[in-house]
């Protein structure tokens, strides 16, 4: 899923070319079109279709590497590539919470890139690893970041996650047709309860000071193809009016918008005033899949504020996030 | 939907016979099988199929009436029937929150039936109206009732509701296929935020003293046929261990179980220890659709306790609830 | 559904502007954005959003009118508009089979436009009515047209139709979730068994001589949002090799491709060699929704040849078809 | 899927007890409830839950064995068990088309059991192998068998198959949500085009003479949980009126009904006169999943007769079929 999104999103990218594709031993040496069953809408990008798959050998290939490796493979391969001088822009969870690795969302925490210097020094790497968040976390983090100045104390979120978030083959259709699965394996709730604190954290004295908020996550899987929806109730330090929340979200811009990065959406967050939006089938593609949608902003009688948020889990939640990370690094002179 | 569930559930009922079926002017005089497009699994019950539909005229027909009227029709018809001496066991929302009308869940508040005396006196009725809760509320109320003694202070719930809850034709398929609709019209969230307090309330000095808890609801519609799922985070007066919650839910029995009412499930609440249960497609029919399932009981870092609950929205949430209400009334000498 | 597709497809059209929007009495006078609940992906086109809805009065508004009226309304309104001088490019079924009305598919039968002269003479109209086929018929007709020279004798087709083909609200979700409905109301099978003969017919001596083939249709509704899929077995006058069928389909071009009409896809028919394509969710948008996809071309042991075909039912099967019809008329000097 | 259906259907069987459960090496020695993730509605049958899984060793365990092995394992294991004296009632495809193996549908060809004698003689077995058809084939064969006396010449069928037919994990949800997959792997169409001829064949001079009909199959996968639907056009030796077809199907009874076998449905085929039935979600469970439903019987302008048929693919199409086979064998003195 994520690998194919990389290929799709990079096919006409103004800055990056997918010049080198690597795969596991089982596939190396074959053409991409032979090794891959293309599952996205539209035809396989012709340039990549005819490329031959290289072995995953550190030191070979270009400086910038996008990694859609699963956690097990990423565990050893990504550090090996970084040690060999590659800049690995990774979607794997392995290194996300490491103290010296940026868990980057360019609109939220571009200053976390400063960790790279620490990373190189402490690990004696010439390359680097930069990560993007879990696909559900990024939706929540993008909806919370513009509200940081209200003082976020606690959050209770329930996710309704799309099947593409489980990769391929992922969720068996017998389990999910006409059904809801209450819970997502692989520590999903723990990630949602911890990654956001690092993402919203401050870079102080050479390290990340996590944001002090408590997050509680309920996860569910629903029969939706693309787009993670979540409901959130939020407590702030002070009473905040829904109108203030609406305004903060709608006006929010970040460094990617400032720099005009190619994958940056005009609006990182879109606010919906219609009563029954956002909806994943209609709105996940908003901003080319890079905009997070927020709607139904209203008072929560328990925590103060509540809303619904939605984002494209394999674009803003994976491949698109990584590409935006790389764009920021190039713009900031780190590539 | 609800009318057909009444016909299905009453076809072999040991105490009640569907001796009289009434319908709107458009259908009266026709046979049930001619006026109805049967949409439940299995064939239309033959006894009802051949019955002729009567006009909705108060004073005609049996004492006990089950009402699946929509709110608009219920508004005038149900009081008229009650005034004419009928006991109306209603699924409509019209009278639920009236001070002198029981919002009955036999396992939770059988003593609320005492309101009928007040109702008859104040309205000068020889009949009565008894109501059951909204189809999402009942799932939450059944999961909370066994926990009352821990002191429920606040609840944040997100519902994932089935399409049968919207009646027929209900939700257009174009809107819900592969999608989630964040929000349910008709004041659904307000009902969830208020009805539970009455249901869990105490009968004191001839009136209901609502339970003092604050409920916040996020509602969503999901592409599921039957079975409302909800996630809930709950704050109690004291710290309660998940094991205590589990035990209280699993051991809970009520008056229907004591009396052995025909529609009473053996376990009003079933506790699931498996990680990914309950699921609506697999578990909504538990206990003949009358058991509410609760799973994933665990600590909530924000409110203290969290879990997922599930119930059949047109059985325990509508027709089955009304029939159990009538069974309790008969057993208690009120019919 | 179809009306919104018109608005979407015309928003950036190089030749036509949606300068005038008309609606039923209930909506006239309101802004489009107030009268309409936008149900397509992406936001409502801003130009149309702010337009005021006009009454459906013949003689008012522009010469060229696109009609997404339902059959009942089209019955009287479309002739009235044509009589008042408008050229009505209609998606309704009312006039499709009339002897003097083109049932136009620009790639297949552009010469049928000659009927307009007859139509004007016989009906004493200054305007005209031109129609496009039923949304399932067009998929079959596009797949058969390139094979006409093999001599099509008979066809057995089974359709698997998307819910958007039933309009809005259309199919209740309770009926179609996790289900198949074997049969589509409104004479769908009769249309499939008759419209194709007119479409593939020849214009001879001022009239259409229908193609002499026998079509048998089985229709079904499936839980798919957009894209009608059909299987077809076809008997030709002679034994035709699957390779010949493949080549004829892949090489087929028509007048719209020759003229470079704005909505004409490069390939009116796309041939898929992969074993499990075309699929509606992945391939309905092929060619902007204007290309019909054909796959699995192989021998049929009963009729000789079999394949699967797929097209976008509200684009090539409705709004896009009508717009291509109008483009052809403009290019041919009929507007 | 099929294994769990066996356990479910045998839990209260009046003749057979699931006294012995065997599994692959990976699971042997574990309790069934530990080795199995139960995926059917309702709880795991308690008797089987506590059983320990045995190794698949020929010569151990009871005489009668139900096999839900996949084709690869069945290939060697089933003959080994038969050689060791077991009667293997198999759902695997491996031996279905072998000349000396019954491809049994008790209502259609109970006389094919006579092949067992031949099988034992030629293979020098003390046990035996009896098979049931592919899950799509059985639906077609049950709908055709009552029409044999009209002289079936050719059939064109399109299947719309449920995901449970692909086993577990089976079809990835990403592939099938809101989609249709045109084609089913594993030679499904070839099975449909050949197995029926053997099933409807006659037992003559110690061997099966296949029925002389030509079948053409189009297969598709649809987002349905249980129940294979198919459309069929059929040519008979003579012109047959839809009323005759209707009557032949409705009146059809077979040896299982005559013998009153426990799993025999009262009506092997149910005829639906309603326009939009049968539907898989509503009607697959008809007759406990053992009745095949046929509806929309009408003239086909190409082949003469057409209809839609539906059956439960893991009950009548797999586990229930095998159990009925064993019941017939017991009643006929073969066990």
Short mmCIF file of N, CA, C and O in Angstrom, two decimals, chain A residues 32-122:
data_model
loop_
_atom_site.label_atom_id
_atom_site.label_comp_id
_atom_site.label_asym_id
_atom_site.label_seq_id
_atom_site.Cartn_x
_atom_site.Cartn_y
_atom_site.Cartn_z
N UNK A 32 9.73 -3.90 -11.83
CA UNK A 32 8.70 -3.50 -10.86
C UNK A 32 7.34 -4.02 -11.28
O UNK A 32 6.56 -4.51 -10.48
N UNK A 33 7.05 -3.94 -12.59
CA UNK A 33 5.73 -4.37 -13.05
C UNK A 33 5.53 -5.87 -12.96
O UNK A 33 4.39 -6.35 -12.90
N UNK A 34 6.62 -6.60 -12.92
CA UNK A 34 6.50 -8.05 -12.78
C UNK A 34 6.35 -8.45 -11.32
O UNK A 34 5.66 -9.41 -10.98
N UNK A 35 7.02 -7.69 -10.46
CA UNK A 35 7.04 -8.07 -9.05
C UNK A 35 5.83 -7.53 -8.30
O UNK A 35 5.56 -7.93 -7.17
N UNK A 36 5.08 -6.62 -8.92
CA UNK A 36 4.06 -5.87 -8.21
C UNK A 36 2.69 -6.09 -8.82
O UNK A 36 2.54 -6.05 -10.04
N UNK A 37 1.72 -6.31 -7.98
CA UNK A 37 0.33 -6.30 -8.42
C UNK A 37 -0.22 -4.93 -8.05
O UNK A 37 -0.45 -4.64 -6.89
N UNK A 38 -0.38 -4.08 -9.05
CA UNK A 38 -0.74 -2.67 -8.80
C UNK A 38 -2.18 -2.59 -8.31
O UNK A 38 -3.09 -3.11 -8.94
N UNK A 39 -2.40 -1.96 -7.18
CA UNK A 39 -3.72 -1.97 -6.56
C UNK A 39 -4.33 -0.58 -6.40
O UNK A 39 -5.37 -0.43 -5.78
N UNK A 40 -3.68 0.42 -6.94
CA UNK A 40 -4.25 1.76 -6.84
C UNK A 40 -5.03 2.08 -8.11
O UNK A 40 -4.84 1.44 -9.15
N UNK A 41 -5.89 3.06 -8.01
CA UNK A 41 -6.68 3.49 -9.14
C UNK A 41 -5.76 4.01 -10.24
O UNK A 41 -4.72 4.60 -9.96
N UNK A 42 -6.13 3.75 -11.48
CA UNK A 42 -5.29 4.18 -12.59
C UNK A 42 -4.19 3.17 -12.86
O UNK A 42 -3.99 2.22 -12.11
N UNK A 43 -3.47 3.38 -13.95
CA UNK A 43 -2.43 2.44 -14.34
C UNK A 43 -1.15 2.67 -13.55
O UNK A 43 -0.93 3.74 -12.98
N UNK A 44 -0.30 1.67 -13.50
CA UNK A 44 1.01 1.80 -12.87
C UNK A 44 1.83 2.87 -13.63
O UNK A 44 1.82 2.88 -14.86
N UNK A 45 2.49 3.78 -12.89
CA UNK A 45 3.29 4.79 -13.58
C UNK A 45 4.31 4.12 -14.50
O UNK A 45 5.10 3.27 -14.05
N UNK A 46 4.33 4.47 -15.79
CA UNK A 46 5.16 3.72 -16.75
C UNK A 46 6.65 3.78 -16.44
O UNK A 46 7.35 2.78 -16.63
N UNK A 47 7.12 4.90 -15.92
CA UNK A 47 8.56 4.99 -15.63
C UNK A 47 8.98 3.91 -14.63
O UNK A 47 9.94 3.17 -14.85
N UNK A 48 8.23 3.83 -13.54
CA UNK A 48 8.58 2.83 -12.52
C UNK A 48 8.30 1.42 -13.00
O UNK A 48 9.01 0.47 -12.63
N UNK A 49 7.27 1.26 -13.79
CA UNK A 49 6.89 -0.08 -14.26
C UNK A 49 8.08 -0.81 -14.87
O UNK A 49 8.27 -2.01 -14.66
N UNK A 50 8.89 -0.08 -15.61
CA UNK A 50 10.00 -0.70 -16.32
C UNK A 50 11.31 -0.73 -15.55
O UNK A 50 12.33 -1.16 -16.08
N UNK A 51 11.28 -0.27 -14.29
CA UNK A 51 12.53 -0.27 -13.52
C UNK A 51 12.82 -1.65 -12.94
O UNK A 51 11.91 -2.38 -12.56
N UNK A 52 14.09 -1.94 -12.85
CA UNK A 52 14.49 -3.22 -12.27
C UNK A 52 14.72 -3.05 -10.77
O UNK A 52 15.28 -2.05 -10.33
N UNK A 53 14.25 -3.99 -9.97
CA UNK A 53 14.36 -3.89 -8.52
C UNK A 53 15.75 -4.25 -8.05
O UNK A 53 16.29 -5.30 -8.40
N UNK A 54 16.31 -3.37 -7.25
CA UNK A 54 17.66 -3.53 -6.76
C UNK A 54 17.65 -4.27 -5.42
O UNK A 54 16.65 -4.27 -4.71
N UNK A 55 18.79 -4.84 -5.05
CA UNK A 55 18.88 -5.41 -3.70
C UNK A 55 18.97 -4.29 -2.66
O UNK A 55 19.44 -3.19 -2.97
N UNK A 56 18.52 -4.58 -1.46
CA UNK A 56 18.56 -3.60 -0.36
C UNK A 56 19.95 -3.55 0.25
O UNK A 56 20.16 -4.00 1.39
N UNK A 57 20.89 -3.02 -0.47
CA UNK A 57 22.28 -3.01 0.01
C UNK A 57 22.70 -1.60 0.40
O UNK A 57 22.75 -0.72 -0.46
N UNK A 58 23.00 -1.37 1.67
CA UNK A 58 23.45 -0.05 2.10
C UNK A 58 24.68 0.40 1.31
O UNK A 58 25.55 -0.42 0.99
N UNK A 59 24.72 1.68 0.99
CA UNK A 59 25.86 2.20 0.25
C UNK A 59 25.57 2.26 -1.24
O UNK A 59 26.25 2.99 -1.97
N UNK A 60 24.60 1.50 -1.71
CA UNK A 60 24.20 1.56 -3.13
C UNK A 60 23.00 2.49 -3.25
O UNK A 60 22.25 2.68 -2.30
N UNK A 61 22.82 3.03 -4.40
CA UNK A 61 21.66 3.86 -4.65
C UNK A 61 21.86 5.29 -4.18
O UNK A 61 22.94 5.66 -3.70
N UNK A 62 20.82 6.11 -4.31
CA UNK A 62 20.94 7.55 -4.05
C UNK A 62 21.05 7.88 -2.56
O UNK A 62 20.82 7.03 -1.71
N UNK A 63 21.40 9.16 -2.30
CA UNK A 63 21.51 9.60 -0.91
C UNK A 63 20.17 9.52 -0.20
O UNK A 63 20.06 8.98 0.89
N UNK A 64 19.11 10.05 -0.85
CA UNK A 64 17.78 10.08 -0.24
C UNK A 64 17.04 8.78 -0.50
O UNK A 64 16.89 8.37 -1.65
N UNK A 65 16.58 8.16 0.55
CA UNK A 65 15.85 6.89 0.47
C UNK A 65 14.51 7.05 1.15
O UNK A 65 14.47 7.45 2.32
N UNK A 66 13.44 6.69 0.46
CA UNK A 66 12.15 6.58 1.13
C UNK A 66 11.96 5.12 1.54
O UNK A 66 12.13 4.22 0.72
N UNK A 67 11.57 4.91 2.79
CA UNK A 67 11.43 3.54 3.28
C UNK A 67 9.99 3.23 3.66
O UNK A 67 9.41 3.89 4.52
N UNK A 68 9.44 2.21 2.97
CA UNK A 68 8.13 1.67 3.35
C UNK A 68 8.30 0.27 3.90
O UNK A 68 7.41 -0.56 3.81
N UNK A 69 9.46 0.01 4.47
CA UNK A 69 9.73 -1.30 5.05
C UNK A 69 8.82 -1.58 6.23
O UNK A 69 8.41 -0.66 6.93
N UNK A 70 8.52 -2.85 6.46
CA UNK A 70 7.79 -3.15 7.68
C UNK A 70 8.76 -3.07 8.86
O UNK A 70 9.98 -3.02 8.69
N UNK A 71 8.18 -3.04 10.07
CA UNK A 71 8.99 -2.75 11.25
C UNK A 71 10.15 -3.73 11.41
O UNK A 71 11.27 -3.34 11.76
N UNK A 72 9.88 -5.00 11.14
CA UNK A 72 10.92 -6.02 11.36
C UNK A 72 12.13 -5.76 10.46
O UNK A 72 13.28 -5.79 10.91
N UNK A 73 11.87 -5.48 9.18
CA UNK A 73 12.97 -5.23 8.26
C UNK A 73 13.63 -3.88 8.54
O UNK A 73 14.85 -3.73 8.47
N UNK A 74 12.81 -2.90 8.88
CA UNK A 74 13.35 -1.56 9.13
C UNK A 74 14.34 -1.56 10.29
O UNK A 74 15.32 -0.81 10.30
N UNK A 75 14.06 -2.42 11.24
CA UNK A 75 14.83 -2.50 12.46
C UNK A 75 16.33 -2.56 12.21
O UNK A 75 17.12 -1.87 12.86
N UNK A 76 16.73 -3.37 11.26
CA UNK A 76 18.17 -3.50 10.99
C UNK A 76 18.58 -2.73 9.74
O UNK A 76 19.67 -2.16 9.69
N UNK A 77 17.70 -2.69 8.74
CA UNK A 77 18.11 -2.10 7.47
C UNK A 77 18.24 -0.59 7.54
O UNK A 77 19.19 -0.01 6.99
N UNK A 78 17.30 0.08 8.20
CA UNK A 78 17.35 1.54 8.19
C UNK A 78 18.62 2.09 8.86
O UNK A 78 19.29 2.94 8.28
N UNK A 79 18.97 1.59 10.04
CA UNK A 79 20.24 2.07 10.62
C UNK A 79 21.44 1.75 9.73
O UNK A 79 22.37 2.55 9.63
N UNK A 80 21.40 0.60 9.08
CA UNK A 80 22.53 0.25 8.22
C UNK A 80 22.66 1.23 7.06
O UNK A 80 23.76 1.65 6.68
N UNK A 81 21.52 1.62 6.48
CA UNK A 81 21.57 2.61 5.40
C UNK A 81 22.04 3.97 5.92
O UNK A 81 22.84 4.65 5.28
N UNK A 82 21.53 4.36 7.10
CA UNK A 82 21.94 5.66 7.66
C UNK A 82 23.45 5.66 7.95
O UNK A 82 24.13 6.65 7.70
N UNK A 83 23.94 4.53 8.45
CA UNK A 83 25.37 4.44 8.74
C UNK A 83 26.19 4.56 7.46
O UNK A 83 27.30 5.09 7.46
N UNK A 84 25.60 4.07 6.36
CA UNK A 84 26.31 4.12 5.08
C UNK A 84 26.14 5.45 4.35
O UNK A 84 26.50 5.57 3.19
N UNK A 85 25.52 6.42 5.04
CA UNK A 85 25.47 7.75 4.45
C UNK A 85 24.15 8.14 3.82
O UNK A 85 24.00 9.27 3.34
N UNK A 86 23.19 7.25 3.83
CA UNK A 86 21.89 7.59 3.24
C UNK A 86 21.04 8.36 4.24
O UNK A 86 21.08 8.13 5.44
N UNK A 87 20.22 9.26 3.69
CA UNK A 87 19.19 9.89 4.49
C UNK A 87 17.91 9.09 4.29
O UNK A 87 17.34 9.08 3.20
N UNK A 88 17.51 8.39 5.33
CA UNK A 88 16.35 7.51 5.26
C UNK A 88 15.13 8.24 5.79
O UNK A 88 15.07 8.60 6.96
N UNK A 89 14.18 8.47 4.88
CA UNK A 89 12.93 9.09 5.29
C UNK A 89 11.94 7.95 5.43
O UNK A 89 11.49 7.36 4.45
N UNK A 90 11.64 7.60 6.69
CA UNK A 90 11.03 6.32 6.98
C UNK A 90 9.59 6.44 7.46
O UNK A 90 9.22 7.36 8.18
N UNK A 91 8.80 5.45 7.04
CA UNK A 91 7.43 5.33 7.51
C UNK A 91 7.30 4.25 8.59
O UNK A 91 6.22 4.03 9.11
N UNK A 92 8.39 3.58 8.92
CA UNK A 92 8.33 2.49 9.89
C UNK A 92 8.24 3.03 11.32
O UNK A 92 8.63 4.16 11.60
N UNK A 93 7.72 2.20 12.22
CA UNK A 93 7.55 2.67 13.59
C UNK A 93 8.80 2.50 14.43
O UNK A 93 8.91 3.07 15.52
N UNK A 94 9.76 1.73 13.93
CA UNK A 94 10.91 1.31 14.73
C UNK A 94 11.60 2.45 15.49
O UNK A 94 11.85 2.36 16.68
N UNK A 95 11.93 3.51 14.78
CA UNK A 95 12.77 4.56 15.35
C UNK A 95 11.99 5.80 15.81
O UNK A 95 12.61 6.76 16.29
N UNK A 96 10.66 5.75 15.64
CA UNK A 96 9.89 6.97 15.89
C UNK A 96 10.12 7.58 17.26
O UNK A 96 10.19 8.80 17.40
N UNK A 97 10.18 6.75 18.29
CA UNK A 97 10.25 7.29 19.64
C UNK A 97 11.70 7.39 20.16
O UNK A 97 11.90 7.76 21.33
N UNK A 98 12.69 7.10 19.30
CA UNK A 98 14.08 7.25 19.74
C UNK A 98 14.37 8.73 20.02
O UNK A 98 13.91 9.61 19.30
N UNK A 99 15.14 8.98 21.07
CA UNK A 99 15.37 10.35 21.53
C UNK A 99 16.01 11.25 20.49
O UNK A 99 15.82 12.47 20.51
N UNK A 100 16.80 10.65 19.61
CA UNK A 100 17.57 11.47 18.67
C UNK A 100 17.01 11.39 17.24
O UNK A 100 17.69 11.75 16.28
N UNK A 101 15.77 10.91 17.10
CA UNK A 101 15.18 10.79 15.78
C UNK A 101 13.96 11.71 15.67
O UNK A 101 13.03 11.60 16.49
N UNK A 102 13.94 12.59 14.68
CA UNK A 102 12.76 13.45 14.51
C UNK A 102 11.53 12.62 14.14
O UNK A 102 11.60 11.75 13.27
N UNK A 103 10.44 12.87 14.83
CA UNK A 103 9.13 12.33 14.47
C UNK A 103 8.41 13.54 13.87
O UNK A 103 7.74 14.31 14.56
N UNK A 104 8.63 13.68 12.56
CA UNK A 104 8.43 14.98 11.91
C UNK A 104 7.05 15.12 11.28
O UNK A 104 6.57 14.22 10.58
N UNK A 105 6.40 16.24 11.56
CA UNK A 105 5.25 16.71 10.78
C UNK A 105 5.60 18.15 10.42
O UNK A 105 5.56 19.04 11.28
N UNK A 106 5.97 18.40 9.18
CA UNK A 106 6.57 19.68 8.83
C UNK A 106 5.77 20.91 9.25
O UNK A 106 6.36 21.94 9.59
N UNK A 107 4.45 20.82 9.26
CA UNK A 107 3.67 21.97 9.72
C UNK A 107 3.76 22.17 11.22
O UNK A 107 3.51 23.26 11.73
N UNK A 108 4.07 21.09 11.96
CA UNK A 108 3.98 21.15 13.42
C UNK A 108 5.34 21.40 14.07
O UNK A 108 5.49 22.25 14.95
N UNK A 109 6.33 20.66 13.65
CA UNK A 109 7.59 20.67 14.42
C UNK A 109 8.84 20.67 13.53
O UNK A 109 9.74 19.85 13.73
N UNK A 110 8.92 21.60 12.56
CA UNK A 110 10.09 21.58 11.66
C UNK A 110 11.40 21.74 12.42
O UNK A 110 12.43 21.25 11.98
N UNK A 111 11.35 22.37 13.59
CA UNK A 111 12.57 22.58 14.36
C UNK A 111 13.13 21.28 14.93
O UNK A 111 14.30 21.22 15.30
N UNK A 112 12.31 20.21 14.93
CA UNK A 112 12.82 18.92 15.41
C UNK A 112 13.91 18.35 14.50
O UNK A 112 14.63 17.44 14.89
N UNK A 113 14.01 18.88 13.29
CA UNK A 113 15.07 18.42 12.39
C UNK A 113 16.46 18.65 12.99
O UNK A 113 17.43 18.00 12.59
N UNK A 114 16.52 19.55 13.94
CA UNK A 114 17.82 19.81 14.59
C UNK A 114 18.36 18.56 15.30
O UNK A 114 19.55 18.45 15.59
N UNK A 115 17.47 17.60 15.57
CA UNK A 115 17.93 16.35 16.19
C UNK A 115 18.92 15.58 15.31
O UNK A 115 19.67 14.74 15.81
N UNK A 116 18.87 15.86 14.01
CA UNK A 116 19.73 15.10 13.12
C UNK A 116 21.21 15.25 13.49
O UNK A 116 21.98 14.29 13.46
N UNK A 117 21.58 16.46 13.87
CA UNK A 117 22.97 16.70 14.25
C UNK A 117 23.35 15.82 15.44
O UNK A 117 24.38 15.14 15.43
N UNK A 118 22.47 15.82 16.45
CA UNK A 118 22.66 14.96 17.62
C UNK A 118 22.76 13.48 17.21
O UNK A 118 23.63 12.73 17.65
N UNK A 119 21.84 13.11 16.33
CA UNK A 119 21.77 11.72 15.86
C UNK A 119 23.10 11.30 15.22
O UNK A 119 23.65 10.24 15.51
N UNK A 120 23.58 12.16 14.34
CA UNK A 120 24.83 11.83 13.63
C UNK A 120 26.00 11.73 14.59
O UNK A 120 26.85 10.85 14.48
N UNK A 121 26.02 12.64 15.53
CA UNK A 121 27.12 12.67 16.47
C UNK A 121 27.11 11.44 17.36
O UNK A 121 28.09 10.71 17.49
N UNK A 122 25.94 11.19 17.95
CA UNK A 122 25.88 10.10 18.93
C UNK A 122 26.00 8.73 18.27
O UNK A 122 26.51 7.79 18.86
#
